Coordinates of C-alpha atoms and ligand atoms in Angstrom, one line a residue:
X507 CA 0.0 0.0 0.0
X508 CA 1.2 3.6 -0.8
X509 CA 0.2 6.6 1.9
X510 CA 0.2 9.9 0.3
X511 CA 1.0 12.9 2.9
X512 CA 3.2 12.2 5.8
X513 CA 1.7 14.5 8.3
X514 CA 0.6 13.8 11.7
X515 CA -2.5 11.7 9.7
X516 CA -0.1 10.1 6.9
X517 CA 3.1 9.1 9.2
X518 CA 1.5 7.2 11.7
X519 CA -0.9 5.6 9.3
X520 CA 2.0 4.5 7.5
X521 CA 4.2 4.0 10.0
X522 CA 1.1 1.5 11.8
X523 CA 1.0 -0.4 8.6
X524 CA 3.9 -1.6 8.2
X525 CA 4.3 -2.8 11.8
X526 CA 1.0 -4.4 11.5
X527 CA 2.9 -6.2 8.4
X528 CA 2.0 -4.8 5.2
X529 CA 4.5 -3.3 2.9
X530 CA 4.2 0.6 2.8
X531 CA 5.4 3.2 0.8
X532 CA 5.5 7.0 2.1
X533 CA 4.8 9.4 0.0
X534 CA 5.0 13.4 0.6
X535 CA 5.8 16.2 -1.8
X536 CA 7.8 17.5 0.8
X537 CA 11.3 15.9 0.5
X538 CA 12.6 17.5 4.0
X539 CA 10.0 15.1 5.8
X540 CA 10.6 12.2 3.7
X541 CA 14.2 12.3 4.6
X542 CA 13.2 12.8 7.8
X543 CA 10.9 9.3 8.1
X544 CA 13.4 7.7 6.5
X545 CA 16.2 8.1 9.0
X546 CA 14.1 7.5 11.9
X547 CA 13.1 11.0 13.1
X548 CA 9.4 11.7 13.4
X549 CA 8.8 15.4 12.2
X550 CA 6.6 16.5 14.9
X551 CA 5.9 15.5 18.8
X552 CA 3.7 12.3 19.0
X553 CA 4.3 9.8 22.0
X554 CA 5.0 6.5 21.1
X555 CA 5.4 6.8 17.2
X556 CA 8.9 7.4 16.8
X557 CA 10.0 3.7 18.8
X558 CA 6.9 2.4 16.0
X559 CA 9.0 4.4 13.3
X560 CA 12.1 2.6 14.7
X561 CA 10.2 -1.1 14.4
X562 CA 9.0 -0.2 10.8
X563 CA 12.4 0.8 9.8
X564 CA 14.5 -2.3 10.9
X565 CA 11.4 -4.5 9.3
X566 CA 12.3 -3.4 6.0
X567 CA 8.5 -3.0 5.0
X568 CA 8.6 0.9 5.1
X569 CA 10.1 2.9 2.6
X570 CA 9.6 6.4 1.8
X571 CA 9.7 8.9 -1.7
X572 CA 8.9 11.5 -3.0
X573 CA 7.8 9.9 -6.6
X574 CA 4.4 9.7 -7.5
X575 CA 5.5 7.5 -10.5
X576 CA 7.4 4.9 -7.9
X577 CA 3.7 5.1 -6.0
X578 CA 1.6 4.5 -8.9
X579 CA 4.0 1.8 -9.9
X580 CA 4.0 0.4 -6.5
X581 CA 0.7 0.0 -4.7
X582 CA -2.7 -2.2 -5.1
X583 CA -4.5 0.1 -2.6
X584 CA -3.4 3.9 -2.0
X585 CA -4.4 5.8 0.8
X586 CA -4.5 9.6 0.4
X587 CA -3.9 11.4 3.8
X588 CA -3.0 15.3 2.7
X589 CA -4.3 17.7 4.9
X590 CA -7.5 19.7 4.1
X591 CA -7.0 23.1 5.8
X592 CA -9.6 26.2 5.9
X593 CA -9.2 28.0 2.9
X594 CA -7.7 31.4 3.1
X595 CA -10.7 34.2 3.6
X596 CA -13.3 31.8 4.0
X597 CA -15.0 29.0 6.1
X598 CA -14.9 26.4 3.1
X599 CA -12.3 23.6 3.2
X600 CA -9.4 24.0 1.1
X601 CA -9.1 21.0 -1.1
X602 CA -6.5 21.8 -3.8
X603 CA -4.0 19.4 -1.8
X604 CA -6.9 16.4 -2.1
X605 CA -7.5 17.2 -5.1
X606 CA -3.6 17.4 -6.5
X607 CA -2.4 13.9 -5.0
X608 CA -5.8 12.0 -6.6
X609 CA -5.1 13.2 -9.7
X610 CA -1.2 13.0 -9.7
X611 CA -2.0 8.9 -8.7
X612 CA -5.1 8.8 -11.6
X613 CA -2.8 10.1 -14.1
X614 CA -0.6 7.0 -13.7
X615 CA -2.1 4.1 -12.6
X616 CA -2.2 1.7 -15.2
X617 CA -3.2 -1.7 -13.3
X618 CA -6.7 -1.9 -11.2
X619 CA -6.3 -0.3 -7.9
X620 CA -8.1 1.1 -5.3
X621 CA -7.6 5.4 -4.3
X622 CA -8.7 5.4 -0.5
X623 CA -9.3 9.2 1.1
X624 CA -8.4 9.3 5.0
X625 CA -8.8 12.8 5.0
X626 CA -11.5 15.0 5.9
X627 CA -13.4 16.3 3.4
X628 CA -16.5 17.9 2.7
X629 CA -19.7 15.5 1.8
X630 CA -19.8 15.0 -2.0
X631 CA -16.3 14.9 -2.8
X632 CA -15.8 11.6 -2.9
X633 CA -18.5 11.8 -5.8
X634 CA -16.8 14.4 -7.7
X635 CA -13.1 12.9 -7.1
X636 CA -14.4 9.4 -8.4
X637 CA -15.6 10.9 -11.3
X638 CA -12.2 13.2 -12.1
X639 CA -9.6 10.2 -11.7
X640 CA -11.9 8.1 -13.8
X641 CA -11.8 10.9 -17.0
X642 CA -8.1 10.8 -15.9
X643 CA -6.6 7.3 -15.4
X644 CA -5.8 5.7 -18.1
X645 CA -7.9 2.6 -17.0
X646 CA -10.7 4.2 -16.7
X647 CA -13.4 2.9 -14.2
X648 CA -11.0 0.5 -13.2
X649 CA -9.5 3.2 -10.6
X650 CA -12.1 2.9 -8.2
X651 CA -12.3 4.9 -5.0
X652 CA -13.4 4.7 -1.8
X653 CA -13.5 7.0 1.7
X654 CA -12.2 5.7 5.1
X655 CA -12.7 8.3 7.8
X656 CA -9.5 8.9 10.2
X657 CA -10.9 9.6 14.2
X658 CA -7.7 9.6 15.6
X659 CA -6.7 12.1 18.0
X660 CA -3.1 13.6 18.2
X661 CA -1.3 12.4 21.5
X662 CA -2.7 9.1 21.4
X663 CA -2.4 8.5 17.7
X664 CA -0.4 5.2 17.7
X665 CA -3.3 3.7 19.9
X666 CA -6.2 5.2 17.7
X667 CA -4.5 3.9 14.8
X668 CA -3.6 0.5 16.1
X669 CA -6.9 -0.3 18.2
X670 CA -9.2 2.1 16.8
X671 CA -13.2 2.2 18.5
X672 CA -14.6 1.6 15.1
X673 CA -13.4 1.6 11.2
X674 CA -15.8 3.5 8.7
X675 CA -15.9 1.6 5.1
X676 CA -17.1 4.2 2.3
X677 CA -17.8 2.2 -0.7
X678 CA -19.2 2.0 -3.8
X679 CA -18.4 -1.6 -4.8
X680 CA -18.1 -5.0 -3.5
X681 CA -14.6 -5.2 -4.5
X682 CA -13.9 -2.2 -2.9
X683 CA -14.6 -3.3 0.5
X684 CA -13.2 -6.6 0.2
X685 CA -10.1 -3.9 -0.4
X686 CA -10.8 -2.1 2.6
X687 CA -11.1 -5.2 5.0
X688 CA -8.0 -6.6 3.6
X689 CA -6.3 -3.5 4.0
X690 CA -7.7 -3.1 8.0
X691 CA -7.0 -7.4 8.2
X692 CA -5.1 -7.8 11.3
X693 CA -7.7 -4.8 13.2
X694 CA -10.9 -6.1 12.0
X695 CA -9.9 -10.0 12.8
X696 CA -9.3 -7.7 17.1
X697 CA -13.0 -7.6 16.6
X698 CA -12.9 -3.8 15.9
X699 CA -16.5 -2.7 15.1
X700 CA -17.0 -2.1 11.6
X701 CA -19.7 -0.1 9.3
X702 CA -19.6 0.0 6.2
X703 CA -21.3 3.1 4.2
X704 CA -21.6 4.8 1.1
X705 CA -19.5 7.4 0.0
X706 CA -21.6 10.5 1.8
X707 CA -22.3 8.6 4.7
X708 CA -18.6 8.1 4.9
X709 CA -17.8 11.9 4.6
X710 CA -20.7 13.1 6.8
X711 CA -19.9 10.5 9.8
X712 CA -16.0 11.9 10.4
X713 CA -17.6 15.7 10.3
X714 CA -20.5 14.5 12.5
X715 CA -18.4 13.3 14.8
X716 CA -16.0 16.0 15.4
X717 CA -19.2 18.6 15.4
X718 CA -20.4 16.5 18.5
X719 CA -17.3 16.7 20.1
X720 CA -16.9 20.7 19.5
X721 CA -20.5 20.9 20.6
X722 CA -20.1 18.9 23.8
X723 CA -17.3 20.9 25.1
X724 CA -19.0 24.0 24.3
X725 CA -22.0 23.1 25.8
X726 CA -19.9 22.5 29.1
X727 CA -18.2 26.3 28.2
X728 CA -21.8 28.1 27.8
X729 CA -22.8 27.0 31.2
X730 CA -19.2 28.2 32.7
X731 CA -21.1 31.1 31.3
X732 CA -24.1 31.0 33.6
X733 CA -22.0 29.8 36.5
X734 CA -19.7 32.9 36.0
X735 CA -23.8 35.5 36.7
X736 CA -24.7 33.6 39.2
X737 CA -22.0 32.2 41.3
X738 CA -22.5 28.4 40.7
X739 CA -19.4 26.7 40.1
X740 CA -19.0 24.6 36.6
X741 CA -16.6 22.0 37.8
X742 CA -19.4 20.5 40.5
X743 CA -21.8 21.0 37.3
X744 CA -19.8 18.8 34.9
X745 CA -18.5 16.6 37.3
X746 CA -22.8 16.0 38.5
X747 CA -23.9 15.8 34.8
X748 CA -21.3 13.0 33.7
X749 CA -22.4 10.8 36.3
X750 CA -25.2 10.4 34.0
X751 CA -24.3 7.9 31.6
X752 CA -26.4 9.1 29.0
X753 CA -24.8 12.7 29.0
X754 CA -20.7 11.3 30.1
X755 CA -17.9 12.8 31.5
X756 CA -15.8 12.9 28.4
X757 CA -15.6 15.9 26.4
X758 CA -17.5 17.9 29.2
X759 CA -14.5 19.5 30.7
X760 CA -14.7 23.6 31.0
X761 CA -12.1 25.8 30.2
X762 CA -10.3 27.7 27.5
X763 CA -12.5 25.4 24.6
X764 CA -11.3 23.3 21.7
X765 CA -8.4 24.1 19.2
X766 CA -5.8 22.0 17.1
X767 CA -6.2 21.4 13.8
X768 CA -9.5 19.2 13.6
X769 CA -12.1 20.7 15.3
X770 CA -12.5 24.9 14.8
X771 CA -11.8 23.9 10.4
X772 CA -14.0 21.3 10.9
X773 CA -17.1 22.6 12.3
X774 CA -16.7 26.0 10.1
X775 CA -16.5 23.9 7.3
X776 CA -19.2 21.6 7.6
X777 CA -21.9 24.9 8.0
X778 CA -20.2 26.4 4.6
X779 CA -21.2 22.9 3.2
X780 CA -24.6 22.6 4.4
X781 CA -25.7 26.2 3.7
X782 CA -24.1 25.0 -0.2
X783 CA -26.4 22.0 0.3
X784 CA -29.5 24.2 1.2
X785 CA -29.7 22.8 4.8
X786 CA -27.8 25.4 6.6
X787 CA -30.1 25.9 9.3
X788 CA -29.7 22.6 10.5
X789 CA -26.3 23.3 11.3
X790 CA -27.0 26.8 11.8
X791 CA -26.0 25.8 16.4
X792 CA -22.4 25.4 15.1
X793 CA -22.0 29.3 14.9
X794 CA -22.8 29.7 18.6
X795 CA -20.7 27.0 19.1
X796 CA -17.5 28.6 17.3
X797 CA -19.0 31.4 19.2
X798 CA -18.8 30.4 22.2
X799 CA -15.1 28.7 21.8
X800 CA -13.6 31.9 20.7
X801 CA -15.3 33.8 23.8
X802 CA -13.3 31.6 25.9
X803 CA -10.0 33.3 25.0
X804 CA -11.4 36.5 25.1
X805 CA -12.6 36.0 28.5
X806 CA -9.6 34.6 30.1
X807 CA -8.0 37.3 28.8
X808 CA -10.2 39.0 30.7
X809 CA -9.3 37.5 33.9
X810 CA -6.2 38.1 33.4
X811 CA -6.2 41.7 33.1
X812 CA -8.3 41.9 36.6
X813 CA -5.6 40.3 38.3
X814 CA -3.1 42.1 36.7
X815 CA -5.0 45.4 38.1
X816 CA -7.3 46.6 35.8
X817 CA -4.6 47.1 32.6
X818 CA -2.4 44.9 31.0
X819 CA 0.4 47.5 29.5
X820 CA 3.5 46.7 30.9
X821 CA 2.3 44.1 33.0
X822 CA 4.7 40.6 33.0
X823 CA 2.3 37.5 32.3
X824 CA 3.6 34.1 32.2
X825 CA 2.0 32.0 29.6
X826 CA 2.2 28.5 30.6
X827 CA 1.3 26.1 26.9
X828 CA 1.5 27.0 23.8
X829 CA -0.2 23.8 21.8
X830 CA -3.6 23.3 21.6
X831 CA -3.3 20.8 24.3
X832 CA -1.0 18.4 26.2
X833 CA 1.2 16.0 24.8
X834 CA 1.3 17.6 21.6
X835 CA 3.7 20.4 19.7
X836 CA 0.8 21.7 17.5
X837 CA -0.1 25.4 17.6
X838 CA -2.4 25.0 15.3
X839 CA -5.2 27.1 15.8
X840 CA -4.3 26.8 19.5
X841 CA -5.9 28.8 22.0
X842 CA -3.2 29.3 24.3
X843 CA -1.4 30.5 21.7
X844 CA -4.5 33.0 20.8
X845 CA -4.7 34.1 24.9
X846 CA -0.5 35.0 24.4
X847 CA -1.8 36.8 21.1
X848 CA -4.2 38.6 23.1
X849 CA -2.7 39.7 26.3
X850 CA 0.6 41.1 23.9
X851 CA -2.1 43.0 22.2
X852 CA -2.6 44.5 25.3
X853 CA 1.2 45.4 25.5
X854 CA 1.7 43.1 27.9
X855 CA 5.3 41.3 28.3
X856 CA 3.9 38.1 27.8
X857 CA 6.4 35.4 28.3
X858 CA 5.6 31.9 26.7
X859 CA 6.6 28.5 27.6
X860 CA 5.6 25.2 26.4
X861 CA 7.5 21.8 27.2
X862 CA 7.6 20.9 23.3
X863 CA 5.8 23.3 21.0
X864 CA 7.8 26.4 21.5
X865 CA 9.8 26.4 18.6
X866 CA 6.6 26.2 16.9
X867 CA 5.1 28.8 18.8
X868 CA 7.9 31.3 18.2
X869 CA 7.4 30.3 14.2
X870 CA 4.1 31.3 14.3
X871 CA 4.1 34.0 16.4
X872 CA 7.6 35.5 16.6
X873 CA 7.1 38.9 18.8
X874 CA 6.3 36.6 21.7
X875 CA 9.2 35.8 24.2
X876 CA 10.0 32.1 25.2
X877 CA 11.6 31.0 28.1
X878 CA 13.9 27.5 28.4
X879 CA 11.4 26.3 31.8
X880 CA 8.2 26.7 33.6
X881 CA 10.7 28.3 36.5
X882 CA 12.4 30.8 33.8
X883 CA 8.8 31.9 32.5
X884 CA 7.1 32.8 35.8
X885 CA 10.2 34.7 37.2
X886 CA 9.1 38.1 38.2
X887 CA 5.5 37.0 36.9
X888 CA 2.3 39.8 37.7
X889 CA 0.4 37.2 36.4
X890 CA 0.4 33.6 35.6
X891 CA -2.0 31.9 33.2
X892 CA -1.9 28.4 32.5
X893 CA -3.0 28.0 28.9
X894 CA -2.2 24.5 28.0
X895 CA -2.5 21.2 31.3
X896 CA 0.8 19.7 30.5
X897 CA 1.1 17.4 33.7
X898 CA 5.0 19.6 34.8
X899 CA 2.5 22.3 35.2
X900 CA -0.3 20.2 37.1
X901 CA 2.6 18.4 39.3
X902 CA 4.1 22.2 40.0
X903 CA 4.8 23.6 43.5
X904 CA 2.7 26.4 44.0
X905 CA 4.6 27.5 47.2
X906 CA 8.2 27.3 45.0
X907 CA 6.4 29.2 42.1
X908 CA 5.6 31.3 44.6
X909 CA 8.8 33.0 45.8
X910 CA 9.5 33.3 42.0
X911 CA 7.0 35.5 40.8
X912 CA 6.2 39.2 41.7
X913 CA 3.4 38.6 42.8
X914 CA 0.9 35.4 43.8
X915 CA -1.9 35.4 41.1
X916 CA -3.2 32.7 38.4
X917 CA -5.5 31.9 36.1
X918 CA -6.1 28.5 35.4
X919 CA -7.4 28.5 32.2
X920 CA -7.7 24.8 31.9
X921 CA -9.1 23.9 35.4
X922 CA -6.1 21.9 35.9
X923 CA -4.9 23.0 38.9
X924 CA -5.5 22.4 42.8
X925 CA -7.5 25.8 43.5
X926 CA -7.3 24.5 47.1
X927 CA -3.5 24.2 47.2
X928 CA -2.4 27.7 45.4
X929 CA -4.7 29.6 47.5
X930 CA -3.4 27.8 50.6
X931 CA 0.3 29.1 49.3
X932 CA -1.1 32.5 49.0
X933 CA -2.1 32.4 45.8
X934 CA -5.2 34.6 44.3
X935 CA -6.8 31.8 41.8
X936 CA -9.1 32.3 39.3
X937 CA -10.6 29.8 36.7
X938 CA -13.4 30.7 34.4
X939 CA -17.0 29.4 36.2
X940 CA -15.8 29.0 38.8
X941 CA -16.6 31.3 42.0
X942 CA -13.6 34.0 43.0
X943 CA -13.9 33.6 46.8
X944 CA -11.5 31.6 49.0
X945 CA -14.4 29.3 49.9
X946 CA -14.5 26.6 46.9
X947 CA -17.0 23.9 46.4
X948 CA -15.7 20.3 46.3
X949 CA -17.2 16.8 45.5
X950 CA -16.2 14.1 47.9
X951 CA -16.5 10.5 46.1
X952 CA -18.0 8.3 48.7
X953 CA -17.3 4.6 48.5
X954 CA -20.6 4.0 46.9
X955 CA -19.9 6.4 44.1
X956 CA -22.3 8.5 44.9
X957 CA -21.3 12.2 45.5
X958 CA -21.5 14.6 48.3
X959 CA -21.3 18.5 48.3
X960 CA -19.1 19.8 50.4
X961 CA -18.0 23.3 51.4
X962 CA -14.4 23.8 52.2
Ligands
UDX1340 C1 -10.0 15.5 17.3 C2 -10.9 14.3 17.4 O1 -11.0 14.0 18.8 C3 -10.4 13.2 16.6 O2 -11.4 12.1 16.7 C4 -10.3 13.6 15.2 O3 -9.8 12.6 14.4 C5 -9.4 14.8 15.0 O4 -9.9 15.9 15.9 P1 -7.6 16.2 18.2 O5 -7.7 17.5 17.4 O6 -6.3 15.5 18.3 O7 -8.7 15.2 17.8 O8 -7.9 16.7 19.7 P2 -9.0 16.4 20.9 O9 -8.4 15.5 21.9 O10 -10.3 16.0 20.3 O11 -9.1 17.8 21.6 C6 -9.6 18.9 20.8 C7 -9.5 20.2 21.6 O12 -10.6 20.2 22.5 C8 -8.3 20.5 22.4 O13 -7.9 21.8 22.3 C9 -8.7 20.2 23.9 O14 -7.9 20.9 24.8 C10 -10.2 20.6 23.8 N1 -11.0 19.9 24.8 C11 -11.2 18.6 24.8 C12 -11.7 20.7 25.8 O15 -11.5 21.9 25.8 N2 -12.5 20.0 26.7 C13 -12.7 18.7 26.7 O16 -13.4 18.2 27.5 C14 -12.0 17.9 25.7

């Protein structure tokens, strides 16, 4: 099998492959990256993948290129993972990177094969590709094409890829599919759930999905809303509705929303499709819940500025995270990054550190400062937000923080840390829904599971 695009999708699909014991060849326009791969250095941060790179290496089933003719020449199924970003001055998906590696692949396959799209796209392109590599390829309707939706999340991507919840079959032919579960063998015979679709239903389900997800967490976010005009506290809310197993505790966690490069292109893009489709009112929720995401940043900004006093010129904030969440180096669309954005709009002297996206970070946003350590970033401190929960910042000492900065005063932007502990260390704590006093509300788990309200 060929994998075309050797991203944070692309590599680890690749990379999976072969150590589940196909033979794979990478493909990426890119030849940086694919000289990367093929001495054993993952491009970007993802726990676990580069030993899997490692084990994929010294099999001798993974090989990497930049040649489109070697991949034509080379594979029976092809699985096109490019990345399908938000086109520039609008909410629409961009898909000229989809579009370029189906048609470089149509243009010269010349045996029957099967062009598989991981990537997310929106509905009816499958359609309209199936029908461009079939004016294309030289054999015609032989090229056939199916759609097999990628859920895996960055961080835990090796697991999603290897024991995924379920595997999504787009097809529009019995040969096809016997493709596909030939192709997923060694995951389908682990008893992972299968469904197999059409095309559309293929598309729609990986969009659906992630518009659920973005939903869910702002759901949790509007009612840190509510909590925030009348006192209540969101963390005994989320933590008393996800003992119901019909709402869940995943995904209902409060704080500074959802970022990364999934979710905010995602759910923008879906509504630009279904107001295309005529059905944009049905959709019409995921405005208010973009909305309600990007009010997040701009009200932990707030937060900040009261601590800092009422103004933020001049004021020193330590930024603690820069990726859109832990265990990650991607600053994509991240909203800690955003916060840092904000605050130095402010002419504040923000000062960012993150334990392994800031040389990301500093790409992206190059007037920032970066410091080398959590302990270097909050020196001298007014203010310190936590932006991103990497565990060094959960596991921190707020009394040694303490006698570092300038003066005792964070914003948890995550609700990661022990409000309990900073404030006992002298510490003025704020999170967003949650109440400002000293007095904070805790759940005690009793043996039973059932929960109790305490006031501390
Ligand atoms: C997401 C989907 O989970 C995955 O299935 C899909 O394939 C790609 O998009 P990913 O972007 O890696 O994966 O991140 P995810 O773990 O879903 O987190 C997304 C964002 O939501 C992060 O910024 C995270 O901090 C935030 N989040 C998550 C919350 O704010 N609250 C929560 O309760 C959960």
């Amino acid at each position: 099998m060929t994998v075309i695009g050797t991203g944070y999708l692309g590599a680890t699909h690749a990379i999976c492959m072969a150590v589940l014991g196909y033979e794979v060849l990478g493909v990426d326009v890119d030849p940086r990256k694919v000289e990367a791969l093929a001495s054993g250095e993952v491009p970007f941060f993802e726990p676990g993948l580069p030993e899997k790179l490692a084990e994929a290496l010294e099999s001798g089933r993974l090989r990497f290129t930049t040649s489109f003719d070697e991949a034509a020449a080379f594979g029976d199924v092809h699985f096109v993972c490019v990345g399908t970003p938000q086109a520039p001055g609008s909410h629409a998906a961009d898909l000229r990177y989809v579009e370029s590696a189906f048609a470089e692949l149509a243009k010269r396959i010349d045996r029957k094969a099967l062009l598989i799209g991981k990537s997310t796209v929106p509905i009816g392109t499958a359609e309209r590709l199936t029908e461009m590599v079939h004016e294309l390829s030289p054999i015609g309707q032989e090229l056939e094409l199916a759609w097999n939706p990628e859920f895996l999340r960055e961080g835990f991507a090796v697991k999603d890829t290897l024991h995924p919840d379920r595997l999504v079959f787009g097809v529009a032919s019995a040969w096809a599919e016997a493709q596909l579960r030939a192709a997923f063998s060694p995951i389908l015979d682990a008893g992972t759930p299968l469904v197999v679709a059409d095309l559309a239903s293929a598309e729609l389900v990986k969009v659906a999905a992630n518009s659920f997800l973005a939903t869910k967490i702002s759901y949790i976010n509007a009612m840190a809303e509510v909590c925030e005009a009348t006192g209540a506290d969101v963390q005994v809310l989320a933590k008393a509705l996800g003992f119901d197993d019909r709402i869940g505790s995943r995904f209902l966690k409060p704080g500074l929303g959802f970022g990364g490069g999934c979710l905010p292109k995602d759910i923008r893009a879906f509504k630009h499709r279904a107001e295309e489709l005529g059905v944009g009112q049905a959709v019409a929720f995921l405005g208010e819940v973009d909305a309600i995401n990007t009010r997040r940043r701009t009200r932990t900004v707030d937060l900040v500025r009261e601590l800092a006093g009422g103004a933020l010129r001049g004021k020193r904030i330590a930024a603690l995270g820069a990726a859109f969440k832990p265990n990650s180096d991607d600053v994509r669309d991240a909203p800690a990054l955003d916060v840092a954005r904000l605050l130095y709009l402010e002419e504040a002297s923000v000062v960012v550190f993150d334990p392994e996206a800031n040389v990301n970070a500093h790409r992206a946003y190059p007037d920032l400062d970066y410091a080398d350590s959590l302990e270097q970033a909050v020196v001298g401190a007014d203010v310190v937000v936590l932006l991103t929960e990497w565990q060094q910042f959960r596991d921190a000492d707020p009394a040694a923080l303490g006698r570092l900065v300038a003066a005792r005063a964070v914003v948890d932007g995550r609700h990661a840390l022990d409000a309990d502990r900073y404030r006992a260390a002298g510490w003025e704590y704020r999170a967003l829904g949650r109440p400002h006093g000293s007095a904070t509300h805790q759940l005690v788990e009793h043996e039973a599971d059932a929960t109790r309200l305490t006031l501390s």
